[in-house]
Short mmCIF file of C-alpha atoms and ligand atoms in Angstrom, two decimals:
data_model
loop_
_atom_site.label_atom_id
_atom_site.label_comp_id
_atom_site.label_asym_id
_atom_site.label_seq_id
_atom_site.Cartn_x
_atom_site.Cartn_y
_atom_site.Cartn_z
CA MET A 144 44.90 29.13 117.72
CA ASN A 145 41.49 28.18 117.38
CA GLU A 146 39.35 27.08 114.40
CA SER A 147 39.31 30.59 112.92
CA SER A 148 43.11 30.61 112.81
CA GLY A 149 42.81 27.65 110.51
CA ASN A 150 43.49 24.61 112.26
CA ARG A 151 41.34 21.41 112.14
CA MET A 152 40.54 21.46 115.84
CA ARG A 153 36.82 20.32 116.29
CA SER A 154 34.51 22.78 117.81
CA THR A 155 31.36 21.24 118.99
CA ALA A 156 28.46 22.57 121.19
CA HIS A 157 30.48 21.37 124.14
CA GLY A 158 33.80 23.51 123.19
CA LEU A 159 37.01 23.06 121.25
CA ARG A 160 38.57 19.55 121.00
CA PRO A 161 41.70 18.39 119.44
CA ASP A 162 40.24 15.02 118.89
CA PRO A 163 36.46 14.11 119.01
CA ARG A 164 36.96 11.69 121.74
CA TRP A 165 38.84 13.91 124.14
CA PRO A 166 37.35 16.33 126.44
CA ALA A 167 36.89 19.99 125.58
CA LEU A 168 39.58 22.43 126.21
CA ALA A 169 39.26 24.95 128.80
CA PRO A 170 39.64 28.60 127.49
CA SER A 171 43.15 28.76 129.03
CA LEU A 172 44.30 25.81 127.34
CA ALA A 173 42.51 26.42 123.86
CA GLU A 174 44.70 29.84 123.91
CA ILE A 175 47.68 27.90 124.08
CA VAL A 176 47.22 24.74 121.91
CA VAL A 177 48.69 24.14 118.27
CA THR A 178 47.19 21.76 116.12
CA ALA A 179 47.52 20.55 112.57
CA GLY A 180 46.71 23.33 110.31
CA ASP A 181 48.10 25.85 112.51
CA PRO A 182 51.02 27.77 111.15
CA ALA A 183 53.09 27.16 114.28
CA TYR A 184 52.53 23.18 113.97
CA ALA A 185 55.29 22.71 111.38
CA HIS A 186 57.86 23.79 114.04
CA ALA A 187 55.94 22.46 117.01
CA ARG A 188 55.51 18.86 115.70
CA SER A 189 59.15 18.02 114.95
CA ASN A 190 62.37 17.69 117.05
CA TYR A 191 66.01 17.12 116.22
CA MET A 192 65.49 13.48 115.54
CA ARG A 193 61.93 12.96 114.04
CA ILE A 194 58.97 14.44 112.58
CA GLY A 195 55.90 13.80 114.69
CA SER A 196 52.17 14.21 114.08
CA PRO A 197 50.94 14.99 117.85
CA THR A 198 47.22 15.75 118.05
CA ALA A 199 47.82 18.58 120.38
CA VAL A 200 50.90 20.73 121.48
CA PHE A 201 50.52 22.85 124.39
CA GLN A 202 52.90 25.87 124.51
CA PRO A 203 52.46 27.20 128.24
CA ALA A 204 53.90 30.53 129.24
CA THR A 205 53.45 29.84 132.89
CA GLU A 206 53.63 26.99 135.33
CA GLU A 207 49.85 27.11 135.65
CA GLY A 208 49.61 26.41 132.05
CA VAL A 209 51.92 23.38 132.43
CA ARG A 210 49.86 22.11 135.23
CA SER A 211 46.47 22.54 133.16
CA ALA A 212 48.25 20.62 130.27
CA VAL A 213 49.12 17.70 132.42
CA MET A 214 45.80 17.50 133.93
CA TYR A 215 44.25 17.44 130.60
CA ALA A 216 46.57 14.75 129.45
CA ALA A 217 45.62 12.80 132.48
CA GLU A 218 41.88 13.30 131.53
CA VAL A 219 42.45 12.16 128.14
CA ARG A 220 43.78 8.92 129.22
CA ARG A 221 41.06 8.40 131.76
CA LEU A 222 38.24 9.15 129.37
CA THR A 223 39.67 7.30 126.39
CA GLY A 224 41.09 4.42 128.47
CA GLU A 225 44.05 4.38 126.13
CA ARG A 226 47.73 5.29 126.87
CA VAL A 227 47.48 8.39 124.57
CA PRO A 228 51.13 9.42 124.25
CA LEU A 229 52.24 12.44 126.46
CA SER A 230 55.65 14.07 125.55
CA VAL A 231 57.65 16.74 127.35
CA ARG A 232 59.72 19.00 125.30
CA SER A 233 62.30 21.77 126.34
CA GLY A 234 64.82 22.40 123.71
CA GLY A 235 63.64 19.56 121.21
CA HIS A 236 67.13 18.11 120.81
CA GLY A 237 66.71 14.90 122.70
CA ILE A 238 68.25 11.93 121.01
CA SER A 239 65.44 9.52 121.77
CA GLY A 240 63.09 11.94 119.79
CA ALA A 241 60.48 11.17 122.69
CA SER A 242 59.78 15.09 122.86
CA THR A 243 57.24 14.50 120.00
CA ASN A 244 54.91 11.63 119.12
CA ASP A 245 52.06 10.60 116.86
CA GLY A 246 48.46 11.17 117.85
CA GLY A 247 49.23 12.38 121.44
CA ILE A 248 50.04 15.51 123.48
CA VAL A 249 53.10 17.47 123.47
CA ILE A 250 53.99 20.02 126.40
CA ASP A 251 56.35 22.27 124.89
CA LEU A 252 58.20 24.24 127.54
CA SER A 253 60.09 26.68 125.18
CA LYS A 254 58.14 29.84 126.26
CA LEU A 255 59.27 29.17 129.95
CA SER A 256 62.68 30.66 129.14
CA GLY A 257 63.16 33.29 132.02
CA PHE A 258 66.63 34.05 133.15
CA GLU A 259 67.07 35.80 136.57
CA GLU A 260 70.15 36.45 138.61
CA LEU A 261 69.49 35.57 142.35
CA ALA A 262 73.09 36.49 143.85
CA PRO A 263 75.81 38.92 143.10
CA SER A 264 77.49 38.53 139.74
CA ALA A 265 75.11 35.73 138.75
CA SER A 266 76.71 32.87 140.89
CA LEU A 267 73.29 31.58 141.41
CA VAL A 268 70.70 31.96 138.63
CA ARG A 269 67.09 31.02 138.13
CA VAL A 270 66.64 29.62 134.46
CA GLY A 271 63.39 28.44 132.98
CA ALA A 272 63.39 24.93 131.49
CA GLY A 273 62.56 26.11 128.00
CA SER A 274 65.86 28.30 127.70
CA THR A 275 68.60 26.85 125.67
CA TRP A 276 72.23 26.59 126.73
CA GLY A 277 73.29 28.85 124.14
CA GLN A 278 70.98 31.49 125.80
CA VAL A 279 72.43 30.59 129.25
CA SER A 280 76.19 30.91 128.24
CA ALA A 281 75.43 34.28 126.72
CA ARG A 282 73.83 35.52 129.98
CA LEU A 283 76.64 34.25 132.25
CA ALA A 284 79.61 35.31 130.11
CA PRO A 285 79.59 39.05 131.15
CA HIS A 286 79.94 37.87 134.69
CA GLY A 287 82.92 35.83 133.97
CA ARG A 288 81.08 32.53 134.46
CA ALA A 289 80.09 29.58 132.48
CA LEU A 290 78.20 26.38 133.16
CA THR A 291 78.86 23.02 131.67
CA SER A 292 76.18 21.96 129.49
CA GLY A 293 76.13 19.96 125.93
CA ASN A 294 78.30 21.07 123.33
CA VAL A 295 75.33 22.48 121.22
CA GLY A 296 73.85 25.75 121.78
CA PRO A 297 70.18 25.02 121.07
CA THR A 298 69.89 22.02 123.37
CA GLY A 299 67.42 22.70 126.05
CA VAL A 300 67.87 23.40 129.72
CA GLY A 301 65.18 21.10 130.74
CA GLY A 302 66.44 18.04 129.01
CA ILE A 303 69.97 18.20 130.03
CA ALA A 304 69.54 19.36 133.54
CA THR A 305 67.28 16.60 134.44
CA SER A 306 69.22 13.73 132.42
CA GLY A 307 73.04 14.37 132.58
CA GLY A 308 75.23 17.02 130.72
CA ILE A 309 78.60 15.92 129.46
CA GLY A 310 80.08 19.25 128.44
CA TYR A 311 83.39 20.96 127.76
CA PHE A 312 83.93 21.59 131.38
CA ALA A 313 83.02 17.90 132.66
CA ARG A 314 86.43 17.34 134.23
CA SER A 315 86.55 20.67 135.96
CA GLN A 316 82.76 21.18 136.98
CA GLY A 317 81.20 17.74 136.70
CA LEU A 318 77.91 17.14 135.02
CA THR A 319 75.27 19.85 134.45
CA LEU A 320 72.88 18.19 137.02
CA ASP A 321 75.76 18.64 139.49
CA HIS A 322 74.93 22.37 139.57
CA VAL A 323 71.33 22.17 140.03
CA ARG A 324 70.43 23.49 143.57
CA ARG A 325 66.66 23.54 143.39
CA VAL A 326 63.91 22.56 140.84
CA ARG A 327 60.52 23.89 140.45
CA VAL A 328 58.42 20.65 139.28
CA VAL A 329 54.93 20.07 138.21
CA THR A 330 54.15 16.44 139.25
CA ALA A 331 51.75 14.03 137.52
CA ASP A 332 49.00 14.98 140.08
CA GLY A 333 49.10 18.70 139.05
CA GLY A 334 51.08 19.66 142.13
CA ILE A 335 53.61 22.42 141.75
CA ARG A 336 56.43 22.78 144.13
CA TRP A 337 60.18 23.75 144.70
CA VAL A 338 62.30 20.69 145.75
CA ASP A 339 65.92 20.79 147.09
CA ASP A 340 68.06 18.79 149.43
CA GLU A 341 65.66 19.74 152.32
CA GLN A 342 62.40 20.02 150.67
CA ASP A 343 61.27 16.72 149.07
CA PRO A 344 64.94 15.52 148.78
CA GLU A 345 63.76 12.25 147.12
CA LEU A 346 62.09 13.98 144.21
CA PHE A 347 65.10 16.30 144.14
CA TRP A 348 67.34 13.15 143.79
CA ALA A 349 65.25 11.73 141.15
CA LEU A 350 65.03 14.88 139.14
CA ARG A 351 68.83 15.15 138.68
CA GLY A 352 69.40 12.01 136.24
CA GLY A 353 65.95 10.61 136.25
CA ALA A 354 64.72 12.67 133.18
CA THR A 355 60.83 12.83 133.39
CA HIS A 356 60.29 10.07 136.17
CA ALA A 357 59.71 12.59 138.70
CA GLY A 358 57.53 15.11 136.77
CA ILE A 359 58.10 18.06 134.54
CA ALA A 360 60.79 20.46 135.70
CA VAL A 361 59.88 24.06 134.79
CA ASP A 362 62.51 26.33 136.59
CA PHE A 363 66.01 25.55 137.90
CA ILE A 364 68.28 27.17 140.39
CA LEU A 365 71.75 26.70 139.29
CA ASP A 366 75.19 27.56 140.59
CA ALA A 367 77.26 29.04 137.98
CA PRO A 368 81.11 28.72 138.40
CA MET A 369 83.62 31.32 137.80
CA ILE A 370 86.12 30.84 134.94
CA GLY A 371 89.56 31.46 135.96
CA SER A 372 89.80 35.08 137.15
CA GLY A 373 86.08 35.82 136.47
CA ALA A 374 87.09 38.33 134.02
CA PRO A 375 83.94 39.38 131.91
CA GLY A 376 83.87 37.34 128.77
CA ALA A 377 86.88 35.11 129.84
CA PRO A 378 88.62 33.58 127.01
CA ILE A 379 88.66 29.69 126.89
CA LEU A 380 91.22 28.06 124.85
CA HIS A 381 89.80 25.73 122.39
CA GLN A 382 92.08 23.27 120.35
CA GLU A 383 91.19 21.35 117.53
CA VAL A 384 93.55 18.68 116.23
CA GLU A 385 92.93 16.20 113.19
CA TYR A 386 94.83 12.94 113.28
CA ALA A 387 95.33 10.18 110.81
CA VAL A 388 95.61 7.08 113.22
CA ASP A 389 97.07 3.75 112.23
CA ASP A 390 96.44 2.13 115.42
CA LEU A 391 93.36 3.44 117.33
CA SER A 392 93.78 1.18 120.40
CA GLY A 393 97.23 2.63 120.91
CA PHE A 394 96.01 6.20 120.32
CA VAL A 395 93.16 5.95 122.80
CA GLU A 396 95.74 4.49 125.23
CA ARG A 397 97.94 7.34 124.82
CA TRP A 398 95.10 9.99 124.93
CA GLY A 399 93.79 8.27 128.02
CA SER A 400 97.04 8.58 129.74
CA TRP A 401 97.39 12.25 128.65
CA ILE A 402 93.93 13.42 129.70
CA ASN A 403 94.03 11.68 132.85
CA GLY A 404 97.26 13.19 133.87
CA ALA A 405 96.45 16.65 132.87
CA PRO A 406 94.94 19.22 135.04
CA ARG A 407 91.03 19.22 135.53
CA GLU A 408 90.92 22.51 133.39
CA ALA A 409 91.56 20.28 130.51
CA GLU A 410 88.61 18.48 128.67
CA SER A 411 88.96 16.51 125.71
CA PHE A 412 86.35 15.15 123.23
CA LEU A 413 87.34 12.78 120.31
CA MET A 414 85.25 12.30 117.17
CA MET A 415 86.29 9.67 114.82
CA GLN A 416 85.53 7.78 111.50
CA ALA A 417 87.29 4.86 109.65
CA MET A 418 89.02 5.99 106.69
CA GLY A 419 88.33 2.95 104.72
CA ASP A 420 92.22 2.03 104.42
CA GLY A 421 92.69 0.68 107.96
CA ARG A 422 93.40 4.29 109.43
CA THR A 423 90.99 6.04 111.53
CA TRP A 424 90.42 9.84 111.25
CA VAL A 425 90.17 11.51 114.66
CA ARG A 426 89.27 15.03 115.59
CA ALA A 427 90.13 16.19 119.14
CA GLN A 428 88.47 19.31 120.44
CA ASN A 429 90.44 20.12 123.68
CA VAL A 430 89.00 22.80 125.90
CA TRP A 431 90.87 24.56 128.61
CA ALA A 432 88.22 25.97 131.21
CA ASN A 433 90.30 28.81 132.68
CA ASP A 434 91.88 32.03 131.50
CA ASP A 435 95.25 31.03 132.81
CA THR A 436 96.52 30.38 129.30
CA ALA A 437 100.15 30.10 130.18
CA THR A 438 99.43 26.74 132.13
CA ALA A 439 97.31 25.67 129.37
CA ARG A 440 99.69 25.93 126.53
CA PRO A 441 102.21 23.20 127.54
CA VAL A 442 99.18 20.58 128.10
CA LEU A 443 97.72 21.47 124.84
CA GLU A 444 100.79 21.25 122.98
CA SER A 445 101.35 17.81 124.33
CA ALA A 446 98.28 16.67 122.50
CA LEU A 447 100.03 17.06 119.31
CA ALA A 448 102.23 14.14 120.33
CA LEU A 449 99.40 11.76 120.52
CA GLY A 450 99.42 10.73 116.99
CA ARG A 451 100.30 11.91 113.36
CA VAL A 452 98.76 15.40 113.10
CA LEU A 453 96.83 16.29 109.88
CA ASP A 454 95.94 19.86 111.00
CA HIS A 455 95.61 21.76 114.24
CA HIS A 456 94.59 25.19 115.35
CA THR A 457 93.92 26.79 118.80
CA VAL A 458 91.60 29.87 119.42
CA ALA A 459 90.54 31.84 122.47
CA LEU A 460 86.94 32.10 122.66
CA PRO A 461 84.56 33.24 125.11
CA TYR A 462 82.17 30.42 126.11
CA PRO A 463 79.11 31.64 124.09
CA ARG A 464 81.08 31.50 120.97
CA LEU A 465 81.81 27.82 121.80
CA VAL A 466 78.25 27.11 122.59
CA PRO A 467 76.30 29.61 120.79
CA HIS A 468 72.49 30.02 120.69
CA ARG A 469 70.98 29.35 117.19
CA GLY A 470 67.39 29.76 116.70
CA GLY A 471 65.36 27.99 113.88
CA SER A 472 63.17 25.16 113.51
CA HIS A 473 63.76 21.28 114.15
CA THR A 474 63.44 19.32 111.03
CA ARG A 475 64.61 15.82 111.92
CA GLN A 476 68.23 16.79 111.12
CA GLN A 477 69.64 13.45 112.08
CA PRO A 478 67.52 10.54 111.19
CA LEU A 479 69.79 8.01 112.80
CA GLU A 480 70.32 5.51 115.71
CA MET A 481 72.67 6.37 118.53
CA ARG A 482 74.19 4.23 121.32
CA ALA A 483 76.21 5.17 124.40
CA ALA A 484 78.25 3.66 126.85
CA LEU A 485 80.17 4.83 130.10
CA ILE A 486 83.49 2.95 130.27
CA ASP A 487 85.62 2.42 133.29
CA ARG A 488 89.12 2.90 131.69
CA ALA A 489 90.10 5.03 128.70
CA ASP A 490 92.81 2.62 127.69
CA ARG A 491 93.64 0.18 124.84
CA ALA A 492 90.62 -2.04 125.43
CA LEU A 493 88.40 0.88 124.88
CA GLY A 494 90.25 1.55 121.71
CA GLU A 495 89.61 -1.78 120.45
CA ALA A 496 86.14 -1.94 121.13
CA MET A 497 85.73 1.42 119.36
CA SER A 498 87.68 0.01 116.48
CA SER A 499 85.13 -2.84 116.15
CA ALA A 500 82.34 -0.33 116.03
CA LEU A 501 83.85 1.88 113.41
CA VAL A 502 84.65 -0.86 110.99
CA HIS A 503 80.91 -2.05 111.02
CA ARG A 504 78.91 -1.10 107.87
CA ALA A 505 76.23 0.56 110.24
CA THR A 506 78.64 3.00 112.06
CA MET A 507 78.89 6.45 110.86
CA LEU A 508 80.93 8.19 113.54
CA GLY A 509 82.37 7.36 117.14
CA GLU A 510 82.92 9.47 119.98
CA ILE A 511 84.94 9.52 123.19
CA ARG A 512 84.96 12.00 125.87
CA ALA A 513 86.79 12.37 129.04
CA LEU A 514 85.01 11.80 132.22
CA GLY A 515 86.68 11.72 135.75
CA GLY A 516 87.67 14.72 137.58
CA ALA A 517 84.74 16.61 138.97
CA VAL A 518 82.16 14.16 137.57
CA SER A 519 83.93 11.32 140.00
CA ASP A 520 83.98 13.60 143.02
CA VAL A 521 79.99 13.32 143.40
CA PRO A 522 79.18 10.07 145.31
CA ALA A 523 77.22 7.53 143.05
CA GLY A 524 74.22 7.70 145.24
CA ALA A 525 73.92 11.40 145.62
CA THR A 526 71.91 11.87 142.26
CA ALA A 527 70.15 9.59 140.12
CA TRP A 528 72.97 9.57 137.76
CA ALA A 529 74.99 6.60 139.01
CA GLY A 530 78.07 6.53 136.60
CA ARG A 531 80.60 8.37 138.70
CA HIS A 532 83.76 6.35 138.58
CA GLN A 533 84.11 5.80 134.81
CA GLU A 534 86.85 7.56 133.03
CA ALA A 535 85.27 7.69 129.53
CA PHE A 536 81.97 8.25 127.76
CA ALA A 537 81.76 6.61 124.35
CA ALA A 538 78.94 6.86 121.79
CA THR A 539 78.35 5.90 118.18
CA TRP A 540 76.35 7.60 115.35
CA ILE A 541 74.69 4.85 113.43
CA HIS A 542 72.97 4.71 110.06
CA PRO A 543 69.27 3.92 110.33
CA LEU A 544 69.57 0.30 109.22
CA GLY A 545 67.50 -1.09 112.07
CA THR A 546 67.98 -2.18 115.67
CA ASP A 547 69.67 -5.40 115.07
CA ALA A 548 72.47 -3.78 112.97
CA ALA A 549 72.72 -0.92 115.73
CA ASP A 550 73.07 -3.42 118.34
CA GLU A 551 75.42 -5.53 116.51
CA SER A 552 77.76 -2.40 115.72
CA PHE A 553 77.89 -1.38 119.26
CA ALA A 554 78.25 -4.85 120.85
CA ALA A 555 81.92 -4.46 121.82
CA LEU A 556 81.46 -1.03 123.45
CA ARG A 557 78.33 -2.16 125.24
CA GLU A 558 80.03 -5.27 126.47
CA SER A 559 82.99 -3.32 127.90
CA SER A 560 80.69 -0.63 129.39
CA THR A 561 79.42 -0.33 133.07
CA GLY A 562 76.64 2.17 132.28
CA SER A 563 75.14 4.35 129.69
CA TYR A 564 73.82 7.88 129.30
CA GLY A 565 70.16 7.27 128.61
CA ALA A 566 69.57 10.73 126.93
CA TYR A 567 72.34 10.31 124.40
CA SER A 568 70.96 6.96 122.91
CA THR A 569 68.19 6.21 120.70
CA ASP A 570 67.74 2.85 122.51
CA THR A 571 64.65 3.09 124.78
CA ARG A 572 64.28 -0.53 125.72
CA PRO A 573 64.01 -1.71 129.43
CA THR A 574 67.46 -3.28 129.03
CA GLU A 575 68.93 0.21 128.26
CA ALA A 576 67.03 1.65 131.21
CA ALA A 577 68.62 -0.88 133.23
CA ARG A 578 72.23 0.34 132.07
CA ALA A 579 71.25 4.02 132.56
CA TRP A 580 69.99 3.47 136.04
CA PRO A 581 71.59 0.16 137.32
CA GLY A 582 71.09 -1.56 140.47
CA ALA A 583 70.11 0.57 143.44
CA THR A 584 69.79 3.70 141.31
CA GLY A 585 67.01 2.01 139.41
CA GLU A 586 65.33 0.44 142.30
CA ARG A 587 65.28 3.93 144.05
CA LEU A 588 64.13 5.65 140.96
CA GLY A 589 61.42 3.27 140.22
CA ARG A 590 60.11 3.55 143.79
CA THR A 591 60.07 7.50 143.38
CA ALA A 592 58.14 7.18 140.19
CA ASP A 593 55.69 4.73 141.61
CA GLN A 594 54.96 7.26 144.25
CA VAL A 595 54.76 10.40 142.41
CA ASP A 596 53.40 8.98 139.07
CA PRO A 597 51.66 5.72 139.90
CA GLU A 598 50.04 5.74 136.54
CA ARG A 599 53.19 6.59 134.67
CA LEU A 600 51.60 9.52 132.87
CA PHE A 601 55.08 10.25 131.85
CA ASP A 602 56.03 7.06 130.09
CA ARG A 603 57.66 8.24 126.82
CA GLY A 604 61.39 7.80 126.06
CA LEU A 605 63.79 5.97 128.13
CA VAL A 606 61.79 5.18 131.29
CA LEU A 607 61.88 2.31 133.92
CA PRO A 608 58.87 -0.19 133.51
CA ARG A 609 56.31 0.33 136.38
CA SER A 610 56.84 -1.85 139.41
CA ASP A 611 54.19 -4.37 138.46
CA ASP A 612 55.99 -4.80 134.97
CA ARG A 613 59.33 -4.87 136.79
CA ALA A 614 58.09 -7.93 138.68
CA LEU A 615 57.59 -9.83 135.39
CA MET A 616 60.98 -8.90 134.04
C1 FAD B 840 73.41 17.03 117.98
C2 FAD B 840 73.22 16.79 119.53
C3 FAD B 840 74.54 16.81 120.32
C4 FAD B 840 74.35 16.57 121.73
N1 FAD B 840 75.36 16.97 122.43
C5 FAD B 840 75.41 16.60 123.77
C6 FAD B 840 76.39 16.99 124.77
O1 FAD B 840 77.37 17.57 124.05
N2 FAD B 840 76.42 16.63 125.81
C7 FAD B 840 75.37 16.25 126.36
O2 FAD B 840 75.25 15.91 127.74
N3 FAD B 840 74.11 15.86 125.59
C8 FAD B 840 74.14 15.90 124.36
N4 FAD B 840 73.22 15.72 123.60
C9 FAD B 840 72.10 15.10 124.10
C10 FAD B 840 71.18 16.14 124.55
O3 FAD B 840 71.50 17.02 125.38
C11 FAD B 840 70.02 15.26 125.56
O4 FAD B 840 69.36 14.42 124.71
C12 FAD B 840 69.02 16.26 126.29
O5 FAD B 840 68.04 15.67 126.94
C13 FAD B 840 68.28 17.03 125.19
O6 FAD B 840 67.50 18.12 125.85
P1 FAD B 840 66.43 19.10 125.44
O7 FAD B 840 65.62 19.73 126.26
O8 FAD B 840 66.83 19.66 124.00
O9 FAD B 840 65.59 17.71 124.51
P2 FAD B 840 64.10 17.56 124.45
O10 FAD B 840 63.91 16.67 123.08
O11 FAD B 840 63.11 18.67 124.56
O12 FAD B 840 63.71 16.55 125.52
C14 FAD B 840 64.25 15.17 125.71
C15 FAD B 840 63.57 14.41 126.78
O13 FAD B 840 63.98 15.02 128.00
C16 FAD B 840 63.03 14.93 128.87
N5 FAD B 840 62.71 16.42 129.33
C17 FAD B 840 62.83 17.50 128.60
N6 FAD B 840 62.46 18.52 129.32
C18 FAD B 840 62.31 18.08 130.46
C19 FAD B 840 61.74 18.90 131.67
N7 FAD B 840 61.67 20.32 131.61
N8 FAD B 840 61.44 18.22 132.76
C20 FAD B 840 61.60 16.73 132.62
N9 FAD B 840 62.05 16.07 131.83
C21 FAD B 840 62.28 16.64 130.64
C22 FAD B 840 62.00 14.29 128.37
O14 FAD B 840 61.93 12.96 128.70
C23 FAD B 840 62.22 14.47 126.84
O15 FAD B 840 61.66 13.37 125.90
C24 FAD B 840 73.11 15.97 122.23
C25 FAD B 840 72.05 15.84 121.44
C26 FAD B 840 72.22 16.23 119.98
C27 FAD B 840 70.92 15.74 119.03
#
């Protein structure tokens, strides 16, 4: 990965430089850099939401490499006097698209993908930030364990474990970040350390929900719950039901009562779209996080009474089949806008707000997911994810018609919300940061960021403004 491999990096008497105004790369960094013209650049430049044109992508395979890349980025800013963008990337599935940039530096952690069992039958595991959740589920399944994540296997461990994780087991296991026991972090000053409830608890608090505010997580120690009896490859019931719904408000109200009354093993995700004739097409994915299928069946059968069913089927799958690992490049698969909201009640009012979003010309799809259960067992101040009391998560997938159209389409849902899931939104304005980290959570996270990253080296994507900027708000 130097000039002889075909890239356009400048070699001068003073060494290799990705940009003539930047410092020369130390040999260890020259070994791991990818720049335009390098065959690896096409993959390294893009993520799920956008095609970037970063000047340098570093792909470290060690935490020392991450530290060197962080220090180099700080030096570039110091020398140029410019806020050269710095992105952190784990799986590249981030919805803000902030894990790539134009003209800056990306630290790509995909080579930090280790997996180690730390306790018998993988009840405690050490997982590299660059692993994907599909890889993790495949490693846990033989032990009869599964860890809630996102519902898409290629999503990175680093992004989800630091920002949230509303997965198929949310009601039974809580958020992904609730299973983080320790984090190995590289901070903006180049420090590397383990943090947990005893060692640097403030940083540990911030790393669970605060995304990059506290630094770059390179390794996680996670507890991995057993699924039901813990039988290897324990089957998980996955029910899909399609409905044609005349009255979405009534449907959401019935769905809310059903899922809130169901045992925690049950989780339900709704995906919906306006059919154009006043009706709404709704697809429910209902999951039973236990191999006790006898108890599950009546619960899942009652989902068929929630509305007029077009089609349905139920299969028993091991978790890795539900959240499979898929390799391949990111090619800006979804050039769209997204908005997210945490909603207190899964009731008629939520259905009304979602209806108003779905009929807007900008809205492509709507989603509602059940929260509560184990998500609500954790006190609001225990992590930097403050939204613990809400019953539902709602989001919309929006045609890229501009920010105003996106805001307008989402206005009713936003109005009825009491928080947001920052990593599920393309909105990175300070107003969104204030929704994701409201009140005391935002103040505490801002204080931590001011302490560990006073220059705000990590300022990409959804981040709180610096304290001096906050004073101006
Ligand atoms: C199609 C799709 C489906 C999704 N489904 C779900 C779902 O079911 N449930 C759910 O909860 N979310 C879901 N998401 C949202 C996604 O999980 C989050 O956006 C997550 O942050 C992506 O993680 P990543 O590592 O793949 O992303 P990346 O693009 O690599 O990173 C995103 C951001 O996370 C931060 N970050 C990444 N790695 C680190 C690290 N190691 N240390 C510190 N900060 C870091 C950075 O700010 C970065 O800009 C989905 C996203 C997509 C595109």
